[in-house]
mmCIF file of C-alpha atoms in Angstrom:
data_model
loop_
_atom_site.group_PDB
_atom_site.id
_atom_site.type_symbol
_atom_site.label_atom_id
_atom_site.label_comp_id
_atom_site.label_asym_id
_atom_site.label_seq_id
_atom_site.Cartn_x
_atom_site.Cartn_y
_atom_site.Cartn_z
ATOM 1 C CA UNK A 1344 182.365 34.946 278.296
ATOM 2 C CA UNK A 1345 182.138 38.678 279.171
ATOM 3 C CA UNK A 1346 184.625 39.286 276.491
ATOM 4 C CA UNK A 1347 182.525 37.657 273.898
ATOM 5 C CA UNK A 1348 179.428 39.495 275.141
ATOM 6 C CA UNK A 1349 181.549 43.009 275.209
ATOM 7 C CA UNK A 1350 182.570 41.998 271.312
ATOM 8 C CA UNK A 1351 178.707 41.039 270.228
ATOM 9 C CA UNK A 1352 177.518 44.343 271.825
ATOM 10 C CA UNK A 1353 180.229 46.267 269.197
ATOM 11 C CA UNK A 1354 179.433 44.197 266.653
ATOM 12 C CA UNK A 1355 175.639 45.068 267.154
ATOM 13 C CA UNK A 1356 176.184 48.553 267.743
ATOM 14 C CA UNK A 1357 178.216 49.194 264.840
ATOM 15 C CA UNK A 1358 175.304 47.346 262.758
ATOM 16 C CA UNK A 1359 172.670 49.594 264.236
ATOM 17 C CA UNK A 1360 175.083 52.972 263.521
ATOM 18 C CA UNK A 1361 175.999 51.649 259.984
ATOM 19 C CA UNK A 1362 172.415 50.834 259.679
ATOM 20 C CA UNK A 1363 171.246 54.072 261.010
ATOM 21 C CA UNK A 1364 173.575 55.864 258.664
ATOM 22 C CA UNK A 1365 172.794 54.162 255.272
ATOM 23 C CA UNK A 1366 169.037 55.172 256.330
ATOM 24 C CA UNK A 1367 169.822 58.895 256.604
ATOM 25 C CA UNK A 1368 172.085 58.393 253.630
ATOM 26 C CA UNK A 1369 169.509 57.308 251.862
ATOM 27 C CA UNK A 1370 166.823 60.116 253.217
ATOM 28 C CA UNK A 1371 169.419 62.690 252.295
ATOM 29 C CA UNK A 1372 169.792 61.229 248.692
ATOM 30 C CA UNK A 1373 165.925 61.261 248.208
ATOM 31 C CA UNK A 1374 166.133 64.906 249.609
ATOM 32 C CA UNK A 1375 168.595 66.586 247.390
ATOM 33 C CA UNK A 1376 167.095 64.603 244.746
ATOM 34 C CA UNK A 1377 163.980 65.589 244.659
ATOM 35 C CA UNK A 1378 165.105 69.071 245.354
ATOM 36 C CA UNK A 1379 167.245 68.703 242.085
ATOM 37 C CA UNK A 1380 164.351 66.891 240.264
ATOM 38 C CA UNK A 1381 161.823 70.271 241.090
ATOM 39 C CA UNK A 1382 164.587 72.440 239.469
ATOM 40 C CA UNK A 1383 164.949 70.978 236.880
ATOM 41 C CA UNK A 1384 161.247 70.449 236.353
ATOM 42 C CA UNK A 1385 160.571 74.092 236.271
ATOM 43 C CA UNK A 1386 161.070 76.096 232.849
ATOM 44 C CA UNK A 1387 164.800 78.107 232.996
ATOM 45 C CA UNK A 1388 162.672 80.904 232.522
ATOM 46 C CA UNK A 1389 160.661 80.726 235.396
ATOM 47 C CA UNK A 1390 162.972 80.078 237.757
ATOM 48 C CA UNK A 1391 165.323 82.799 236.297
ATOM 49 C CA UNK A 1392 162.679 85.306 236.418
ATOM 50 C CA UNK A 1393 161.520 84.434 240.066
ATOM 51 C CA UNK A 1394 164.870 85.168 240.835
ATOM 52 C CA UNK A 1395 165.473 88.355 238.834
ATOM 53 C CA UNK A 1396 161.724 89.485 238.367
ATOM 54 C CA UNK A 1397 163.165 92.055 235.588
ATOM 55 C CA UNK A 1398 165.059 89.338 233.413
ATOM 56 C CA UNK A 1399 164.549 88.699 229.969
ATOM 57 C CA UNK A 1400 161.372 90.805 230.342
ATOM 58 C CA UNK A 1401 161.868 94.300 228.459
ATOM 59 C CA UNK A 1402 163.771 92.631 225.015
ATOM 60 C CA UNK A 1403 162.304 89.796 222.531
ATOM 61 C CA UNK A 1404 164.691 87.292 221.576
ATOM 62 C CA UNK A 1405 162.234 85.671 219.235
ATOM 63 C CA UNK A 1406 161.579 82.547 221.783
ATOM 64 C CA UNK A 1407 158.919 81.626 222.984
ATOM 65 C CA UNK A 1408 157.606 83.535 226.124
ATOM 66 C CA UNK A 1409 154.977 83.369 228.734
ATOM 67 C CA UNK A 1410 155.635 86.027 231.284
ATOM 68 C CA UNK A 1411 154.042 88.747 232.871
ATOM 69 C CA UNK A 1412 153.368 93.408 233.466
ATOM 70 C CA UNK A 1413 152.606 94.615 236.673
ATOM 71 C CA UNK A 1414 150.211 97.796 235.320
ATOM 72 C CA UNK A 1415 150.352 101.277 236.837
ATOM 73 C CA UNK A 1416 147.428 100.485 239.511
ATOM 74 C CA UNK A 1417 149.100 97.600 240.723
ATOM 75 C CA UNK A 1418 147.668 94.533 238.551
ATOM 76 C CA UNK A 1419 149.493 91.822 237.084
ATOM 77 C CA UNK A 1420 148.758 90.732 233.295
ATOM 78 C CA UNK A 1421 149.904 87.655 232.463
ATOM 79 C CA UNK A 1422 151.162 87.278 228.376
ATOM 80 C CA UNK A 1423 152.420 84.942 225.733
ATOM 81 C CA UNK A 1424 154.824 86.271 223.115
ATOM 82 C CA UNK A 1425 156.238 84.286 220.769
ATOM 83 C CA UNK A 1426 158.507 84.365 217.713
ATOM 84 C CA UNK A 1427 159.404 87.300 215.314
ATOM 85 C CA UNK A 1428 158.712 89.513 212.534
ATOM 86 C CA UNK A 1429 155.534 91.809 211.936
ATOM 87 C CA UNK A 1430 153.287 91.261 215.641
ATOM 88 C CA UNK A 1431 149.972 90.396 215.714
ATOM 89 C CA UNK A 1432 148.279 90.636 219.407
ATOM 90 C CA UNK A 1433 145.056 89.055 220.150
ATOM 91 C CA UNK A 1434 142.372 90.265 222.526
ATOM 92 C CA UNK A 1435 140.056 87.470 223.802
ATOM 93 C CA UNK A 1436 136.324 87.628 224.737
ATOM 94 C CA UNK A 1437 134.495 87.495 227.998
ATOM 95 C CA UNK A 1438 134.848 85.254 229.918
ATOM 96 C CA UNK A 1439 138.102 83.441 228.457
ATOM 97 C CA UNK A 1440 141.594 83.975 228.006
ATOM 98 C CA UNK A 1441 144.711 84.034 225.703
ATOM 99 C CA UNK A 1442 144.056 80.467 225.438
ATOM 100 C CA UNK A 1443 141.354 80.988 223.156
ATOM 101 C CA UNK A 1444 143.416 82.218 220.199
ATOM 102 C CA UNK A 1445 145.444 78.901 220.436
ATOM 103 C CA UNK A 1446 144.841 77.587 216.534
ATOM 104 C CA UNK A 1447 145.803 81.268 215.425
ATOM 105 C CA UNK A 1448 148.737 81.925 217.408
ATOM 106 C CA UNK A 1449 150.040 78.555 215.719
ATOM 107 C CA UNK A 1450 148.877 79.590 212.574
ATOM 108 C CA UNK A 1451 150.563 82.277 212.858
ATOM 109 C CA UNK A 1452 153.544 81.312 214.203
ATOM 110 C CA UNK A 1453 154.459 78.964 211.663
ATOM 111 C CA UNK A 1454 153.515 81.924 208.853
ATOM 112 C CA UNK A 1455 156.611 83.792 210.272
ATOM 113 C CA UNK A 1456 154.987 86.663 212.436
ATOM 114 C CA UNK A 1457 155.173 87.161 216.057
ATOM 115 C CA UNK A 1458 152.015 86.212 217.995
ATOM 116 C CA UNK A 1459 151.011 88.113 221.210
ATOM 117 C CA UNK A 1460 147.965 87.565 223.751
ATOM 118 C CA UNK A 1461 147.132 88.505 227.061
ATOM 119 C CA UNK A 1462 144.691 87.266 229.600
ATOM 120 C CA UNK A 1463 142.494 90.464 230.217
ATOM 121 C CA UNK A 1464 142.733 91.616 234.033
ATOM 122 C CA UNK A 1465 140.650 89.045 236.127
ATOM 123 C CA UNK A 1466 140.642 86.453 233.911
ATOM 124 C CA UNK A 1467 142.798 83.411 233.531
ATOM 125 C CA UNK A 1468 146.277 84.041 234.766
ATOM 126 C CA UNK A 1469 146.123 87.698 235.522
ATOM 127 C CA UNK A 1470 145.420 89.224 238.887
ATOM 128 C CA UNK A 1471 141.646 88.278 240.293
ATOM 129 C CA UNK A 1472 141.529 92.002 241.310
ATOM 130 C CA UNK A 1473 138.735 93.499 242.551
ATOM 131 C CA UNK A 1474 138.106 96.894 240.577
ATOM 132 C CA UNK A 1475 138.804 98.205 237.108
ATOM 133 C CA UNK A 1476 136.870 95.802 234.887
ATOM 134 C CA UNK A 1477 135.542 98.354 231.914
ATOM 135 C CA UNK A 1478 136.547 99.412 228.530
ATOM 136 C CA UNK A 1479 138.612 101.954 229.818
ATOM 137 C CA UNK A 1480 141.019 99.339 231.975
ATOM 138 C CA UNK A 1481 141.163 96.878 229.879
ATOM 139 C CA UNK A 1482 142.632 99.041 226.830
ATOM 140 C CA UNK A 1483 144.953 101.230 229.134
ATOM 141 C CA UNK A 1484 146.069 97.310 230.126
ATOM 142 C CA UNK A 1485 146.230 96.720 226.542
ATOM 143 C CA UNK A 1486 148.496 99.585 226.287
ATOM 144 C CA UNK A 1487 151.059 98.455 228.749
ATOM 145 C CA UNK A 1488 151.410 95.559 227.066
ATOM 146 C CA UNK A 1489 152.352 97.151 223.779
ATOM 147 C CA UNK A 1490 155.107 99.556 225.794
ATOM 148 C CA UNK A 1491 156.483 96.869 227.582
ATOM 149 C CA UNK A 1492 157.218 94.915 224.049
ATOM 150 C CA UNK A 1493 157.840 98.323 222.387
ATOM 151 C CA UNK A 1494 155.802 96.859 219.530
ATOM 152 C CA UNK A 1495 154.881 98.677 216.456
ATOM 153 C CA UNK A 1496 153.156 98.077 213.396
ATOM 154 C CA UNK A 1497 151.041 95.912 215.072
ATOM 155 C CA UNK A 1498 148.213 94.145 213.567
ATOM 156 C CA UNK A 1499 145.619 93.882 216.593
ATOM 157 C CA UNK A 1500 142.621 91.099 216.107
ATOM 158 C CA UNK A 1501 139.768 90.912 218.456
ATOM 159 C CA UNK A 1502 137.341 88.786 219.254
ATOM 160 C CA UNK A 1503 133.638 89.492 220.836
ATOM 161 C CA UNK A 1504 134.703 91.631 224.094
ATOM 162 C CA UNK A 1505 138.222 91.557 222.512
ATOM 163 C CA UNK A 1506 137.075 93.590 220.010
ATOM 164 C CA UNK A 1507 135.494 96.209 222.438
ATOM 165 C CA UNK A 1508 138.864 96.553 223.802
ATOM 166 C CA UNK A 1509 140.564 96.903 220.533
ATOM 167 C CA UNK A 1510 138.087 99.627 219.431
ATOM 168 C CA UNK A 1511 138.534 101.626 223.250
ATOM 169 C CA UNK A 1512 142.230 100.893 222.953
ATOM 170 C CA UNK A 1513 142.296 102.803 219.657
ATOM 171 C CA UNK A 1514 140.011 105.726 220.552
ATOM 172 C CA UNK A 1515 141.380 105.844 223.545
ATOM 173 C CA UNK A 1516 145.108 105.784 223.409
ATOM 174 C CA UNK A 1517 145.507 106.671 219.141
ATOM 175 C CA UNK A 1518 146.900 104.414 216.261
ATOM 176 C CA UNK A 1519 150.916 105.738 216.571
ATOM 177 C CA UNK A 1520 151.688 101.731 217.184
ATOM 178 C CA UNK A 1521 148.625 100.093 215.187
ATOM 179 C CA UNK A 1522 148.554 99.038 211.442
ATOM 180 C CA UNK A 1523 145.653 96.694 210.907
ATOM 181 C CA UNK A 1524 142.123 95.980 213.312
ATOM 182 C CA UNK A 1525 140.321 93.474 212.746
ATOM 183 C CA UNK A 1526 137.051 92.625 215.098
ATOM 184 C CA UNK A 1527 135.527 89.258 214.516
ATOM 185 C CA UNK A 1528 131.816 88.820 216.003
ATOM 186 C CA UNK A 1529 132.712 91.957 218.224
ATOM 187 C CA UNK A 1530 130.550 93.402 220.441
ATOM 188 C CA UNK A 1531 130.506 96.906 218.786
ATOM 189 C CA UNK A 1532 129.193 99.564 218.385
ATOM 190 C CA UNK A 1533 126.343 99.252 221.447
ATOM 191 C CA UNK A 1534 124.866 95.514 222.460
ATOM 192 C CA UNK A 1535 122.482 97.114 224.918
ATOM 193 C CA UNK A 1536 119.153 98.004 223.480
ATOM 194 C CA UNK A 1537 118.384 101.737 223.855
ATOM 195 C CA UNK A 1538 116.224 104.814 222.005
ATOM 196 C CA UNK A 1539 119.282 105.042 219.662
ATOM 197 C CA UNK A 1540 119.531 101.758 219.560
ATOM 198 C CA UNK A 1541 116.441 100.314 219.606
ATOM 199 C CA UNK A 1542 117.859 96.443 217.644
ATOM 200 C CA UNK A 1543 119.649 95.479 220.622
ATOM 201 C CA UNK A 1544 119.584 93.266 223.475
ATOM 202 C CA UNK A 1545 117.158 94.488 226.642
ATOM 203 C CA UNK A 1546 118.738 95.202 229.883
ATOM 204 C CA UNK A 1547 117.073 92.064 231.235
ATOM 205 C CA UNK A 1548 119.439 89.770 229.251
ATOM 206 C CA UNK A 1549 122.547 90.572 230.489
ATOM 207 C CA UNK A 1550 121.008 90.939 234.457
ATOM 208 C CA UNK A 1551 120.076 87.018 233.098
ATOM 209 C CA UNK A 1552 123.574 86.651 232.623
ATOM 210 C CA UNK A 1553 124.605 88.149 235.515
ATOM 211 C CA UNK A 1554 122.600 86.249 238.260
ATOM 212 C CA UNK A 1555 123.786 82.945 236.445
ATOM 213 C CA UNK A 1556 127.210 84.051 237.010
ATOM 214 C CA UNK A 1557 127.094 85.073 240.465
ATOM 215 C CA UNK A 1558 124.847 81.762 241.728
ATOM 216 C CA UNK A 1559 126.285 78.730 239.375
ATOM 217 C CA UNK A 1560 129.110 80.192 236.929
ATOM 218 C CA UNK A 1561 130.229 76.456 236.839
ATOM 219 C CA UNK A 1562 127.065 75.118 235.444
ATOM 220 C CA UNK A 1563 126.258 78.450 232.863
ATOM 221 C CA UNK A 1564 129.971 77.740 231.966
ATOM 222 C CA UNK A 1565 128.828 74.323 230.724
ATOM 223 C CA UNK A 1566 125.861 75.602 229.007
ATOM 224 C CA UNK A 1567 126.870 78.233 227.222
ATOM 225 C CA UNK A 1568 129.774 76.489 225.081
ATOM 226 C CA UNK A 1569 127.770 73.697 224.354
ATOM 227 C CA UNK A 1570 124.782 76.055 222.899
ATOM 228 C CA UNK A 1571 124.543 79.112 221.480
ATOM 229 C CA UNK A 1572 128.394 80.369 221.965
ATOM 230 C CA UNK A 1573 129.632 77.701 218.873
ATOM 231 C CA UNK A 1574 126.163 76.976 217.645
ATOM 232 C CA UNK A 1575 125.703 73.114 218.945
ATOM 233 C CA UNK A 1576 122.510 74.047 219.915
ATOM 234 C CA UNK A 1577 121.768 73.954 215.721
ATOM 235 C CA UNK A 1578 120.406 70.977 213.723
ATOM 236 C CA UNK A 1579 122.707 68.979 212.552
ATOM 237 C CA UNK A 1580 125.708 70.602 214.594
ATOM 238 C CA UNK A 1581 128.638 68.271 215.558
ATOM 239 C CA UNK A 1582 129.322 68.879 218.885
ATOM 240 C CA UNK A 1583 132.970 68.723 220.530
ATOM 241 C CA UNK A 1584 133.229 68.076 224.237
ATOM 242 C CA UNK A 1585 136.805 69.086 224.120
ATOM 243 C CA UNK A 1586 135.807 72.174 222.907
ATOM 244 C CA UNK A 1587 133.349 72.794 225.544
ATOM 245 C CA UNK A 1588 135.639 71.614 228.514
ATOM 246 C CA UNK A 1589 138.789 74.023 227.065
ATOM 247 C CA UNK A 1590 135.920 76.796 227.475
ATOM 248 C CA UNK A 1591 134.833 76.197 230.825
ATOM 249 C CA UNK A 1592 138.402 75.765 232.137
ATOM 250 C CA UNK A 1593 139.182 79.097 231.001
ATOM 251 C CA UNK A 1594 136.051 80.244 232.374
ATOM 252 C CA UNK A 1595 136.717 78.576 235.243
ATOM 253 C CA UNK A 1596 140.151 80.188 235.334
ATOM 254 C CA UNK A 1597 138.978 83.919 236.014
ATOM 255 C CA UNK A 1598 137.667 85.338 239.043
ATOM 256 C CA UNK A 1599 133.820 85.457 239.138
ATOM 257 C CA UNK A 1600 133.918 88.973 240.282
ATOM 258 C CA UNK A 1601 135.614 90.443 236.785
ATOM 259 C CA UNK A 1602 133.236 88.127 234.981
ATOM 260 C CA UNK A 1603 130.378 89.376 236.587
ATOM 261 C CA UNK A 1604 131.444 93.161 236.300
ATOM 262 C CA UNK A 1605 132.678 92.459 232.830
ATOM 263 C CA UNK A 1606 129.368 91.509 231.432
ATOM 264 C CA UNK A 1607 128.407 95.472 232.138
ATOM 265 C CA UNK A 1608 131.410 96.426 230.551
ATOM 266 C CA UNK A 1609 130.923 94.641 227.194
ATOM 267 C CA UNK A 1610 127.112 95.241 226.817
ATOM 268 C CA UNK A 1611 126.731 98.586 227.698
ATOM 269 C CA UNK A 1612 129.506 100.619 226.283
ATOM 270 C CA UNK A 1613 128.832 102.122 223.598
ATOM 271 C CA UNK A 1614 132.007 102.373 221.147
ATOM 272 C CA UNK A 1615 130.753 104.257 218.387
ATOM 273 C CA UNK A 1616 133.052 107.356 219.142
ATOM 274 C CA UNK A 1617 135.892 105.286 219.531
ATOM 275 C CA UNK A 1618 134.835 103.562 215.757
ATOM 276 C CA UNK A 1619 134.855 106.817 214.559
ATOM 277 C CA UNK A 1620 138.666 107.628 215.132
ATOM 278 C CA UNK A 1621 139.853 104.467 212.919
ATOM 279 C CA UNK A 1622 141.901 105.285 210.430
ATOM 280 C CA UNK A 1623 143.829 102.367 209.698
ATOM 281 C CA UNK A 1624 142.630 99.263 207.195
ATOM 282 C CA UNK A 1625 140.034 97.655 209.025
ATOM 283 C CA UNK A 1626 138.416 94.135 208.234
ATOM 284 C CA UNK A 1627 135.328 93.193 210.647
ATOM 285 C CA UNK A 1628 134.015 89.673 210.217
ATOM 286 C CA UNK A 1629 130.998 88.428 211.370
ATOM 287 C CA UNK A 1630 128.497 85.046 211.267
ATOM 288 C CA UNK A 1631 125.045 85.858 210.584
ATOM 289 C CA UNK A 1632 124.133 83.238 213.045
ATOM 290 C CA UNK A 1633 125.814 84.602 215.949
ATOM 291 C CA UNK A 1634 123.390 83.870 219.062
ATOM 292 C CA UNK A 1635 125.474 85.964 221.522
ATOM 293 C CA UNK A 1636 126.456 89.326 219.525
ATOM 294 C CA UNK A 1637 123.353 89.302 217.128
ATOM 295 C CA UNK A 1638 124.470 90.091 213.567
ATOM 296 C CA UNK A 1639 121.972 92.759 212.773
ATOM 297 C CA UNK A 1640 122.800 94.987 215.368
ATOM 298 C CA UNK A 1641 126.896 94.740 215.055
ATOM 299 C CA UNK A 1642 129.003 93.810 212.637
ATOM 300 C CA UNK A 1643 127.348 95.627 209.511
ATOM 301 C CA UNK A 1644 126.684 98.601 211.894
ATOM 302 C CA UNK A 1645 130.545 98.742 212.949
ATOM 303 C CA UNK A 1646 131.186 98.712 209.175
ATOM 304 C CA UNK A 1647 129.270 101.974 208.326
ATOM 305 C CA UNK A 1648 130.745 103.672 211.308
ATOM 306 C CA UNK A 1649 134.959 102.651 210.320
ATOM 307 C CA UNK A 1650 135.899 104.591 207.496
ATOM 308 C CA UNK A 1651 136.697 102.070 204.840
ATOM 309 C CA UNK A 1652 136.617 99.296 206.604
ATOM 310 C CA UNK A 1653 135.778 95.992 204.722
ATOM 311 C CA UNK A 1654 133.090 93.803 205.849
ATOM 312 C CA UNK A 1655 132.928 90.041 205.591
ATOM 313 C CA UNK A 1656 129.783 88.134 206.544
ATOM 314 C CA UNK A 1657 129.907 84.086 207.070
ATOM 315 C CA UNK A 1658 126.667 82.130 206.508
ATOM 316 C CA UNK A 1659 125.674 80.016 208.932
ATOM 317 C CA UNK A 1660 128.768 80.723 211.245
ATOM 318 C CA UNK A 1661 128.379 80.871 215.226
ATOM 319 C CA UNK A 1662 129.669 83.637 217.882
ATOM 320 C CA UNK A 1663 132.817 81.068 218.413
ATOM 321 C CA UNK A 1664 133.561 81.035 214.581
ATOM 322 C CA UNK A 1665 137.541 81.526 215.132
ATOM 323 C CA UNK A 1666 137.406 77.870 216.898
ATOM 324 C CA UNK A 1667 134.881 76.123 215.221
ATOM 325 C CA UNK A 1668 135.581 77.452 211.429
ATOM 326 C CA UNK A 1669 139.378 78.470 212.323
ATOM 327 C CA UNK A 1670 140.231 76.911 208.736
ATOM 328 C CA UNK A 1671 138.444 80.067 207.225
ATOM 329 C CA UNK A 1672 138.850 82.601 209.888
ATOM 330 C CA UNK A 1673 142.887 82.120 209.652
ATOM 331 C CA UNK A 1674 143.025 82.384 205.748
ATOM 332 C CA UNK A 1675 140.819 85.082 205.717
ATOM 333 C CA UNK A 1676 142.998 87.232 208.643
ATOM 334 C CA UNK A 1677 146.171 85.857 206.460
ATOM 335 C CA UNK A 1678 144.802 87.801 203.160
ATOM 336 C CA UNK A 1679 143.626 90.906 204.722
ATOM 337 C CA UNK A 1680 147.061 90.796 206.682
ATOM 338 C CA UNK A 1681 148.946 90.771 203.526
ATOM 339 C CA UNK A 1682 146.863 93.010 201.684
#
């Protein structure tokens, strides 16, 4: 009897061990496999660069590349650059990102040139720093950029703020790397109403846009888009809500800090030495119902300060005209690009 209690107790013990085994077999398996499964989730590139923060980062193999600068005072700027021949690089406006110049990059893209964009210093993937959001930042950030990808010949295309930067960047730091500008509904020469300036915007505006930015950014990040910014606030406008949410997720992207300070920067610099150093072929395009950078007071104004540069003006088109009317806006950048 012992002996057949002595024999069930192995026989039960060696169930329990097997039993405890296949369960930590099993654990293990779900383990490494998940492990595996995250590896192989993340992009080659990403995990290749986390490893070797230098890789792949200093030569374009004509793929395409999201990837990022650390700038001289310590900030990192987040990029895209993708595929090859002549480069075009895109400045965004406040308070977005590269993201906004999706439909062009593609356009692009599939035309045979090599697209760049960055997301401007405190806004969407690029540090949420503290300092340095002016004119004079953002194109010195602009500039490492263009060293890091060594490009040249570069056709640079800016939109609203964008285009402040492109016009600082140039007066600032020369055209030895530049070929074409073009600023579409660009905040240039001056948005803030002064004695020299007496058509634009009062002070009180932009403090407007301030306060709404530092007490409910989420809710002004809804209204804006789905107003004035692509004209849905117009009779007869067809409004998109993806259009709207894509704008407040970038919005919602950047820090609230660069936002705020960047409203400063884009309304009261004045850019009109910085115009005045263009020398290369220069197309600015602008809707004459722009309710954010009012018509009047910029586009036609930027024109008479850039020698030669040729003016286009768009009936009826909104601030947001590269998303709403990207059919035109691309064709038109396409023939001034291969002019």
């Amino acid at each position: 009897m012992e002996r057949k209690d002595s024999a069930a107790r192995t026989i039960v013990n060696r169930a329990t061990s097997n039993a405890q085994l296949l369960h930590m077999s099993r654990r293990e398996v779900l383990v490494r496999g998940s492990a595996a499964l995250l590896v192989t989730a993340v992009p080659f590139s990403v995990t290749s660069q986390t490893l070797h923060p230098s890789a792949g980062r200093s030569h374009h193999s004509g793929d395409m590349k999201m990837s990022s600068i650390m700038t001289k005072d310590g900030v990192s700027i987040f990029y895209k650059d993708w595929g090859s021949g002549q480069p075009i690089v895109f400045s965004h406006g406040w308070p977005l990102s590269s993201d906004d110049w999706d439909t062009q990059m593609m356009f692009f893209l599939s035309r045979g040139y090599r697209v760049i964009a960055h997301d401007r210093r405190g806004h969407g993937r690029s540090s949420q720093v503290a300092e340095g959001h002016d004119m004079d930042h953002y194109a010195d950030d602009l500039l490492a950029v263009t060293e890091h990808l060594n490009l040249k010949d570069a056709i640079h295309i800016g939109h609203s703020t964008g285009g402040g930067e492109i016009a600082r960047y140039i007066g600032r730091h020369g055209e030895s790397r530049v070929a074409k500008a073009v600023l579409i509904s660009s905040v240039p020469p001056l948005m803030l109403k002064t004695p020299a300036n007496p058509g634009g915007l009062p002070k009180e505006v932009f403090d407007g846009f301030q306060s709404q930015v530092a007490n409910d950014r989420a809710q002004f990040y809804v209204d804006l888009p789905s107003g004035p910014f692509y004209g849905y606030n117009r009779p007869g406008a067809k409004k998109s809500e993806g259009v709207v949410q894509n704008w407040w997720r970038q919005g919602m992207m950047g820090g609230v800090k660069a936002h705020y300070d960047g409203i400063v920067a884009f309304s009261q610099t004045d850019f009109t030495p910085d115009l005045k150093k263009f020398t290369v072929p220069t197309l600015v395009m602008h809707g004459d119902d722009d309710q954010v950078v009012p018509y009047a007071d910029a586009g036609p104004l930027t024109a008479k300060i850039v020698r030669g540069a040729i003016f286009k003006t768009y009936k009826g088109f909104p601030h947001g005209m590269p998303t709403t009317e990207a059919a035109t806006i691309n064709a038109d950048l396409l023939e001034f690009i291969k002019s």
